XYZ file of C-alpha atoms in Angstrom:
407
model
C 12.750 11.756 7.713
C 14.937 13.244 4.717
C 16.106 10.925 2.044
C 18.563 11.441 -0.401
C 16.692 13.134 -3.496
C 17.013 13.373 -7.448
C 17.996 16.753 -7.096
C 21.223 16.140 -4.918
C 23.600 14.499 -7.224
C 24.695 15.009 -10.494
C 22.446 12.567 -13.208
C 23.363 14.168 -16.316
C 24.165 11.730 -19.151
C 24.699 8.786 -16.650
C 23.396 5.167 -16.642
C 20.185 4.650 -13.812
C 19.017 1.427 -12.472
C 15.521 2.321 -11.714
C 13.729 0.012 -8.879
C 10.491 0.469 -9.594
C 7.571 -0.352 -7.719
C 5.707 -2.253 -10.552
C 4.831 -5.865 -9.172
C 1.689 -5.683 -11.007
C -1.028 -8.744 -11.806
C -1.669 -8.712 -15.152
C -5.137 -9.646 -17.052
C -5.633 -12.271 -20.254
C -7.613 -9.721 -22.976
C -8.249 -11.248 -26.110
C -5.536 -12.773 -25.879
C -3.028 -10.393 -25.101
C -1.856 -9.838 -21.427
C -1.954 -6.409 -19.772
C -1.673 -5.059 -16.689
C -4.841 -4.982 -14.222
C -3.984 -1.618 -12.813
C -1.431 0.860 -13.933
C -1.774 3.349 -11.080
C 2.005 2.478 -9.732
C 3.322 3.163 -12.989
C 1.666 6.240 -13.178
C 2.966 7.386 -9.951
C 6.888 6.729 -11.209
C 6.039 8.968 -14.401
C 7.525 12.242 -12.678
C 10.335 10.320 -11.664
C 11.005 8.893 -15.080
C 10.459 11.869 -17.148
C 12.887 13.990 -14.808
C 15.672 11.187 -15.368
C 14.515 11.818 -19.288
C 15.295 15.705 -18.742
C 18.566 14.671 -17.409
C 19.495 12.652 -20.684
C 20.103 9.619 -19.122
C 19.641 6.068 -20.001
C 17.126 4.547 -17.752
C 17.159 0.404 -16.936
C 13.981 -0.789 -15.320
C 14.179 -2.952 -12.430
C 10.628 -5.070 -11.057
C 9.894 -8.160 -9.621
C 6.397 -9.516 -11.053
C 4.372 -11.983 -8.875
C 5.955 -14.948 -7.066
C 7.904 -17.666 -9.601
C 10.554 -18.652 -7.015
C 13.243 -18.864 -9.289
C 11.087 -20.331 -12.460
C 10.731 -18.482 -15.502
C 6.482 -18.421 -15.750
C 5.126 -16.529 -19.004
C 2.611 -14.797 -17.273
C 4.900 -13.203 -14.904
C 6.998 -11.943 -17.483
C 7.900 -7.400 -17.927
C 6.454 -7.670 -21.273
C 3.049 -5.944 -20.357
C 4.319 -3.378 -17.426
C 6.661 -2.310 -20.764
C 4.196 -1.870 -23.549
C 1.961 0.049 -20.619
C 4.844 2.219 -19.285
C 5.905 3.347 -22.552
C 1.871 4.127 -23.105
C 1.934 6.117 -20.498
C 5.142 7.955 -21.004
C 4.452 8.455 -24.244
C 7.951 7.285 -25.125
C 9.424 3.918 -26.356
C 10.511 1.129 -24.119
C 12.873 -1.439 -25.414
C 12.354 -4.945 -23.571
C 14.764 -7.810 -22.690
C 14.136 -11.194 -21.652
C 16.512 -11.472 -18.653
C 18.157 -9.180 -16.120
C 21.522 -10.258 -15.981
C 23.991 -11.945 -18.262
C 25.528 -11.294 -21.588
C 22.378 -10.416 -23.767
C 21.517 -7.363 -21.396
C 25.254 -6.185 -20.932
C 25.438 -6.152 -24.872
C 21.779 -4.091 -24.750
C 22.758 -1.736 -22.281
C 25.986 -1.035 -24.125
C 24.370 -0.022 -27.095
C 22.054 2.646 -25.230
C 21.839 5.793 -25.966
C 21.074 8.994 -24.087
C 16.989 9.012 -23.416
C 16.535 4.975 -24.157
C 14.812 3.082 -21.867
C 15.053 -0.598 -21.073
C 12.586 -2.751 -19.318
C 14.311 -5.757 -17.528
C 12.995 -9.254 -17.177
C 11.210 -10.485 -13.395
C 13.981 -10.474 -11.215
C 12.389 -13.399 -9.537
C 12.905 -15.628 -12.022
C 16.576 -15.792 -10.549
C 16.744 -17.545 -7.317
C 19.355 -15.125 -6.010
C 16.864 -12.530 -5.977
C 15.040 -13.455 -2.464
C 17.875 -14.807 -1.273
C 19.320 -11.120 -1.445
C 22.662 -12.877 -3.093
C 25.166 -10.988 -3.188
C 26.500 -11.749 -6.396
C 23.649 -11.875 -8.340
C 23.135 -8.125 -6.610
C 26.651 -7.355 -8.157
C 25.498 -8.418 -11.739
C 22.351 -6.454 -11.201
C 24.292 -3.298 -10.987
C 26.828 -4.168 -13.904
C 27.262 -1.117 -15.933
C 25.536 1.497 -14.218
C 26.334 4.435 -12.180
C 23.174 5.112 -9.641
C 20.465 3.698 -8.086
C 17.215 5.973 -8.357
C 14.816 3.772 -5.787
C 11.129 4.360 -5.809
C 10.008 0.729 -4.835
C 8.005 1.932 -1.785
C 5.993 -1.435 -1.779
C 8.823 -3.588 -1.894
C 11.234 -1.537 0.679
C 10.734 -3.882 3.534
C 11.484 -6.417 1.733
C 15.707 -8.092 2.048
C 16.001 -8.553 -1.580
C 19.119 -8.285 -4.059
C 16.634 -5.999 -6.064
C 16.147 -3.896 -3.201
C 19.191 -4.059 -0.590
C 21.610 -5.700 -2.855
C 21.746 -2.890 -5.148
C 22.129 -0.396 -2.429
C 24.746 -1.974 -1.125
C 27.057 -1.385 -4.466
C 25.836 1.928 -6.091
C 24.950 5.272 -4.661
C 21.620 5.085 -4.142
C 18.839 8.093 -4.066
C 14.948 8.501 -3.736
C 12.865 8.492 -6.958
C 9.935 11.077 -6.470
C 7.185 8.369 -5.546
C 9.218 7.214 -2.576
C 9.864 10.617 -1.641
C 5.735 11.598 -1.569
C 5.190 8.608 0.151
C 7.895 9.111 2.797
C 7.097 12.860 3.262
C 2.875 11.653 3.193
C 2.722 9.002 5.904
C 5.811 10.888 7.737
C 3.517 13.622 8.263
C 0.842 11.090 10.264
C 3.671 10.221 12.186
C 4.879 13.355 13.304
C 3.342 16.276 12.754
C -0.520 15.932 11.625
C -2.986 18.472 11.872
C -4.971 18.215 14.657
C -7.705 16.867 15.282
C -6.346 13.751 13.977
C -8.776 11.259 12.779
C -7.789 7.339 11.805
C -10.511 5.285 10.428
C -9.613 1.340 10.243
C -11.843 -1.182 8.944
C -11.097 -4.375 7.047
C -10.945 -7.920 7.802
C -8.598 -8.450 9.651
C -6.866 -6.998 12.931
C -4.159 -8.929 12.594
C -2.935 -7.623 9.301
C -3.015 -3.576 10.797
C -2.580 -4.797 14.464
C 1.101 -3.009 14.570
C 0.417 0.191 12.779
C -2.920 0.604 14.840
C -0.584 0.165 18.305
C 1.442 2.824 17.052
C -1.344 5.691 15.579
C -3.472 5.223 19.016
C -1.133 6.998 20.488
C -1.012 9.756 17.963
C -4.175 10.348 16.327
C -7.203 11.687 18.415
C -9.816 9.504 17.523
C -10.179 5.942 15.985
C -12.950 5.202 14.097
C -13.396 1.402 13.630
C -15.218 -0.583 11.145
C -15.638 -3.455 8.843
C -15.062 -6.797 10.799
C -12.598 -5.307 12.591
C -15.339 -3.450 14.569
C -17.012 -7.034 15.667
C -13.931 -7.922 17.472
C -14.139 -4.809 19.558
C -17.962 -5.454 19.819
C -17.557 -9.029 20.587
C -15.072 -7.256 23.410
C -17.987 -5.230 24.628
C -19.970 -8.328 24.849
C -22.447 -8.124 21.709
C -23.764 -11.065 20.373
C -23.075 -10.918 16.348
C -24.652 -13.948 15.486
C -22.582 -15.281 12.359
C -20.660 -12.321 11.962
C -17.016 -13.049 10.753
C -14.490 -12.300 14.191
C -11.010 -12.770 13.702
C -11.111 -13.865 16.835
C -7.787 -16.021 17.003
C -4.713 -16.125 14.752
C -1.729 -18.244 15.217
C 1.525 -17.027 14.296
C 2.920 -19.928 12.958
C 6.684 -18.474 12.112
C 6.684 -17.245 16.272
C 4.645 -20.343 17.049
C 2.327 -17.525 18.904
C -1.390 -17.699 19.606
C -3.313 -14.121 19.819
C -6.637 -13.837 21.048
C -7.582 -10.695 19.499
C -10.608 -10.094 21.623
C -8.599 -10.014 24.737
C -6.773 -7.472 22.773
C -9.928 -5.706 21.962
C -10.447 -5.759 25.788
C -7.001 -3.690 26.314
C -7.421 -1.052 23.980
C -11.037 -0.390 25.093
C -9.539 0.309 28.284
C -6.836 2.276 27.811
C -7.852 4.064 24.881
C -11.364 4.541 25.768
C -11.916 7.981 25.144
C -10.358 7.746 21.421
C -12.027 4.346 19.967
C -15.179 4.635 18.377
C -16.920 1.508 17.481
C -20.668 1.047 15.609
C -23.990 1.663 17.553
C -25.690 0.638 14.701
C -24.805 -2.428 11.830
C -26.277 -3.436 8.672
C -27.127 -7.323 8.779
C -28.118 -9.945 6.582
C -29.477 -13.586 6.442
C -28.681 -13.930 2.762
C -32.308 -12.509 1.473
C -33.152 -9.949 3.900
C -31.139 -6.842 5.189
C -32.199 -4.791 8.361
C -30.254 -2.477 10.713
C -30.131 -3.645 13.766
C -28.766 -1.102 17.091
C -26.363 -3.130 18.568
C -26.531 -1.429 21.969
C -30.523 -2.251 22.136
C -30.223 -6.147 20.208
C -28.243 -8.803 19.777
C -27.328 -9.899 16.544
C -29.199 -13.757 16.055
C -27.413 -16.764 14.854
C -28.434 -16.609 11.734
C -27.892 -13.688 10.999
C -24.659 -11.268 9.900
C -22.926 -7.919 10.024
C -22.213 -6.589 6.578
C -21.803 -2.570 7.445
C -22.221 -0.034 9.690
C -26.017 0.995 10.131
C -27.028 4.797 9.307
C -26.536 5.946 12.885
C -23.043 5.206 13.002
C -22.118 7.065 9.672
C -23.519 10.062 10.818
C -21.219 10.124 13.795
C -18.017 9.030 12.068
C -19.153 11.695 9.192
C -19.078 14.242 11.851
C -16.363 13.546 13.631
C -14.280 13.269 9.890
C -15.989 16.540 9.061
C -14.312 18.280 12.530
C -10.765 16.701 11.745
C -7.909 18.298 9.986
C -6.105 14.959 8.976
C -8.020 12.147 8.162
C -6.328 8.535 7.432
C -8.492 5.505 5.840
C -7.609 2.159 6.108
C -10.080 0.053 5.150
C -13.499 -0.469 4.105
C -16.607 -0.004 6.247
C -17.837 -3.683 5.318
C -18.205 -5.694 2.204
C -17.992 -3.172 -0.256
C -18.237 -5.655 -3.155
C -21.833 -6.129 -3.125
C -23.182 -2.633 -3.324
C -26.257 -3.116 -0.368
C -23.318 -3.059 2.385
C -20.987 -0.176 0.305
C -23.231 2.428 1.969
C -20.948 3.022 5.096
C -17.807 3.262 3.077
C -19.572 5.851 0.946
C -20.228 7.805 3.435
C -17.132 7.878 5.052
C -15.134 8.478 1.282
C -17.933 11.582 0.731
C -17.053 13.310 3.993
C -13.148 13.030 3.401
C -13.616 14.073 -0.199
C -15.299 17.287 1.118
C -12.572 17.926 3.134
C -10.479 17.795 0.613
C -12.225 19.520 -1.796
C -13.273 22.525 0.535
C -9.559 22.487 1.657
C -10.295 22.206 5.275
C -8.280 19.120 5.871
C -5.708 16.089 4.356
C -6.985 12.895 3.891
C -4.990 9.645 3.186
C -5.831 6.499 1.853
C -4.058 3.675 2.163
C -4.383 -0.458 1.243
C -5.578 -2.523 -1.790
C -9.268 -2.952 -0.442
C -9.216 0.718 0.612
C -8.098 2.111 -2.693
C -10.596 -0.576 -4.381
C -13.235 1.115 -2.750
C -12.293 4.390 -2.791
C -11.512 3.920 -6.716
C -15.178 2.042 -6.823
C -17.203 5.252 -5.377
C -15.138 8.139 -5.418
C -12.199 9.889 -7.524
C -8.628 9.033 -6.446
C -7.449 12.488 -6.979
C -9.958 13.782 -4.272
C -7.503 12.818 -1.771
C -4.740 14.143 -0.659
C -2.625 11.012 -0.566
C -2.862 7.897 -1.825
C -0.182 5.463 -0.714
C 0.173 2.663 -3.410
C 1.677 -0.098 -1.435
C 0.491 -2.156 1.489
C 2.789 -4.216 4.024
C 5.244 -1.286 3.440
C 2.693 0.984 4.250
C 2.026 -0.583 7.569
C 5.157 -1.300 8.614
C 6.265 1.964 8.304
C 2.983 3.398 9.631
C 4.039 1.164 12.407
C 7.434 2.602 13.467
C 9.365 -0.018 11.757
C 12.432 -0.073 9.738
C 12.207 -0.478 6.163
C 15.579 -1.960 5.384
C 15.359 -0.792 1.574
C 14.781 2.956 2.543
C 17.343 3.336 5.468
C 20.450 3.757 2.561
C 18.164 6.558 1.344
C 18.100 8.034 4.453
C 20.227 11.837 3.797
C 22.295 11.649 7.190
């Protein structure tokens, strides 16, 4: 896939609405709010500071959070602003709304290089609604669209599609990585091809996992997502947490995601890999338990994959020329069941480090962990958003990114 880039049209001296990806939480310290991570705005730095090089004046366009129309305090630009222009190392004007008279009369008095951090687009209704004149007003005196809200391009927003559908619109260079990253899984990794998934919950990957088992060359399963595949097998796991069922309540559809297990045993036999070994718990004690020689009692838990089954995924990762993570080996939090996930984020690391393959990371509870016990910039991606992520993984369209698309 080729999108529309920076470099393809002309940007000098002209007026950007930049969609950035920065629906960031922020944190109450001493009494000032900040951001509680800044690694998206970091990775829209290179976009910003070419658009800087370029001399143009640069409007900043973010949804924060989930008002529904309300104007909430903490949901306010204010901190992503005072962070951004930290980490630019340039100023970043501010203005408490995103349409309207007030920010006409700012942008207006712009100059070449300013910057100007818009209010929560969500605090207008016509934002979710994708309305089309509030998208209109959104675009009021500027020339381009520069897009780099990976996270938020599957998302039917005025912020998003509205805007596309009024200016010319091009890829920022975050989208563009990400694209050109996870595009590579899709169609021309290095083989062997290794996908690790782990996690909670199959029903929040159960899309993008249909799609890479037919692409990658081994799966690697973990986290209580490897209990529904042993409950499949027909362990007993004792009070192990099995997504077992979800209802769809939007499709009114019930999935039994052990029958599902059941399937993709079958046909994909020779790719899965699920534990031998896990590491259980009864709240005091924790053993390893082989899961192919005993059952798992009732009172007892799966928390991580036992030493056994590291050493086999760690092999298997070590022999692999692309490597994708997503998700943790089991509850990472509490450091006695981190030890799988460590394992797994030193073997990818090496490859990385030694050169001898590309790893990607991908998820909030995989880059948690990965930021908890490892260096970020040990792998070779990181992709920063997470439905998008898996949607796309998935084969979907993201309706954000198809006017990017370079025909």
């Amino acid at each position: 896939m080729k999108l529309k880039t920076l470099e393809s049209v002309d940007l000098e001296g002209k007026t950007i609405l930049y969609r950035a990806p920065y629906d960031i939480e922020v944190k109450d310290l001493k009494g000032a709010l900040e951001v509680k991570d800044d690694i998206r705005i970091k990775g829209t730095l290179a976009t910003l500071r070419y658009l800087l090089q370029k001399n143009c004046k640069i409007i900043i366009l973010t949804y924060v959070g989930r008002p529904d129309g309300k104007v909430i305090e903490d949901l306010r630009t204010t901190p992503h602003a005072k962070k951004l222009a930290l980490l630019l190392n340039h100023p970043v004007d501010k203005v408490d709304d995103c349409i309207g008279p007030t920010v006409e009369e700012k942008i207006s008095q712009m100059k070449r290089g300013d910057i100007l951090m818009l209010e929560n687009v969500r605090f207008h209704k016509g934002e979710m609604e994708d309305d089309d004149n509030f998208a209109i007003e959104l675009c009021k005196g500027k020339d381009l669209v520069v897009f780099d809200g990976f996270p938020q391009a599957m998302r039917i927003h005025a912020s998003t599609t509205g805007i596309e559908r009024h200016l010319p619109s091009v890829a920022g260079y975050y989208i563009e990585h990400e694209v050109r990253m996870l595009g590579f899984l899709l169609e021309n990794p290095v083989r062997p091809f290794t996908v690790i998934i782990g996690g909670a919950k199959v029903s929040d990957k159960v899309d993008a996992v249909n799609n890479l088992l037919k692409l990658a060359d081994k799966v690697l399963v973990g986290g209580a997502i490897a209990n529904v595949f042993l409950k499949a097998q027909g362990w007993e796991l004792g009070s192990s947490f099995i997504e077992d069922v979800f209802v769809d309540s939007k499709r009114r559809e019930k999935k039994d995601w052990v029958k599902y297990a059941k399937e993709i045993l079958e046909k994909y036999k020779d790719k899965i890999v699920v534990p031998e070994d896990v590491v259980v718990s009864d709240g005091t004690t924790v053993k390893n338990i082989d899961i192919s020689k005993e059952n798992i009692s009732e009172e007892w838990a799966a928390f991580d994959i036992g030493p056994k089954t590291q050493e086999n995924f760690s092999k298997i990762i070590e022999n692999s020329k692309t490597v994708f993570l997503g998700g943790p080996m089991g509850k990472f939090e509490d450091e006695k069941f981190a030890v799988g996930s460590i394992a797994i984020l030193n073997t990818m690391t090496n490859l990385t480090k030694n050169l001898s393959g590309i790893t990607i990371v991908a998820g909030g509870d995989t880059i948690a962990v990965a930021r908890k016990y490892s260096k970020l910039e040990n792998y070779s991606h990181v992709s920063l958003a997470g439905g998008a992520t898996l949607d796309f993984l998935a084969g979907k369209e993201l309706p954000a990114l198809t006017p990017l698309i370079k025909e």
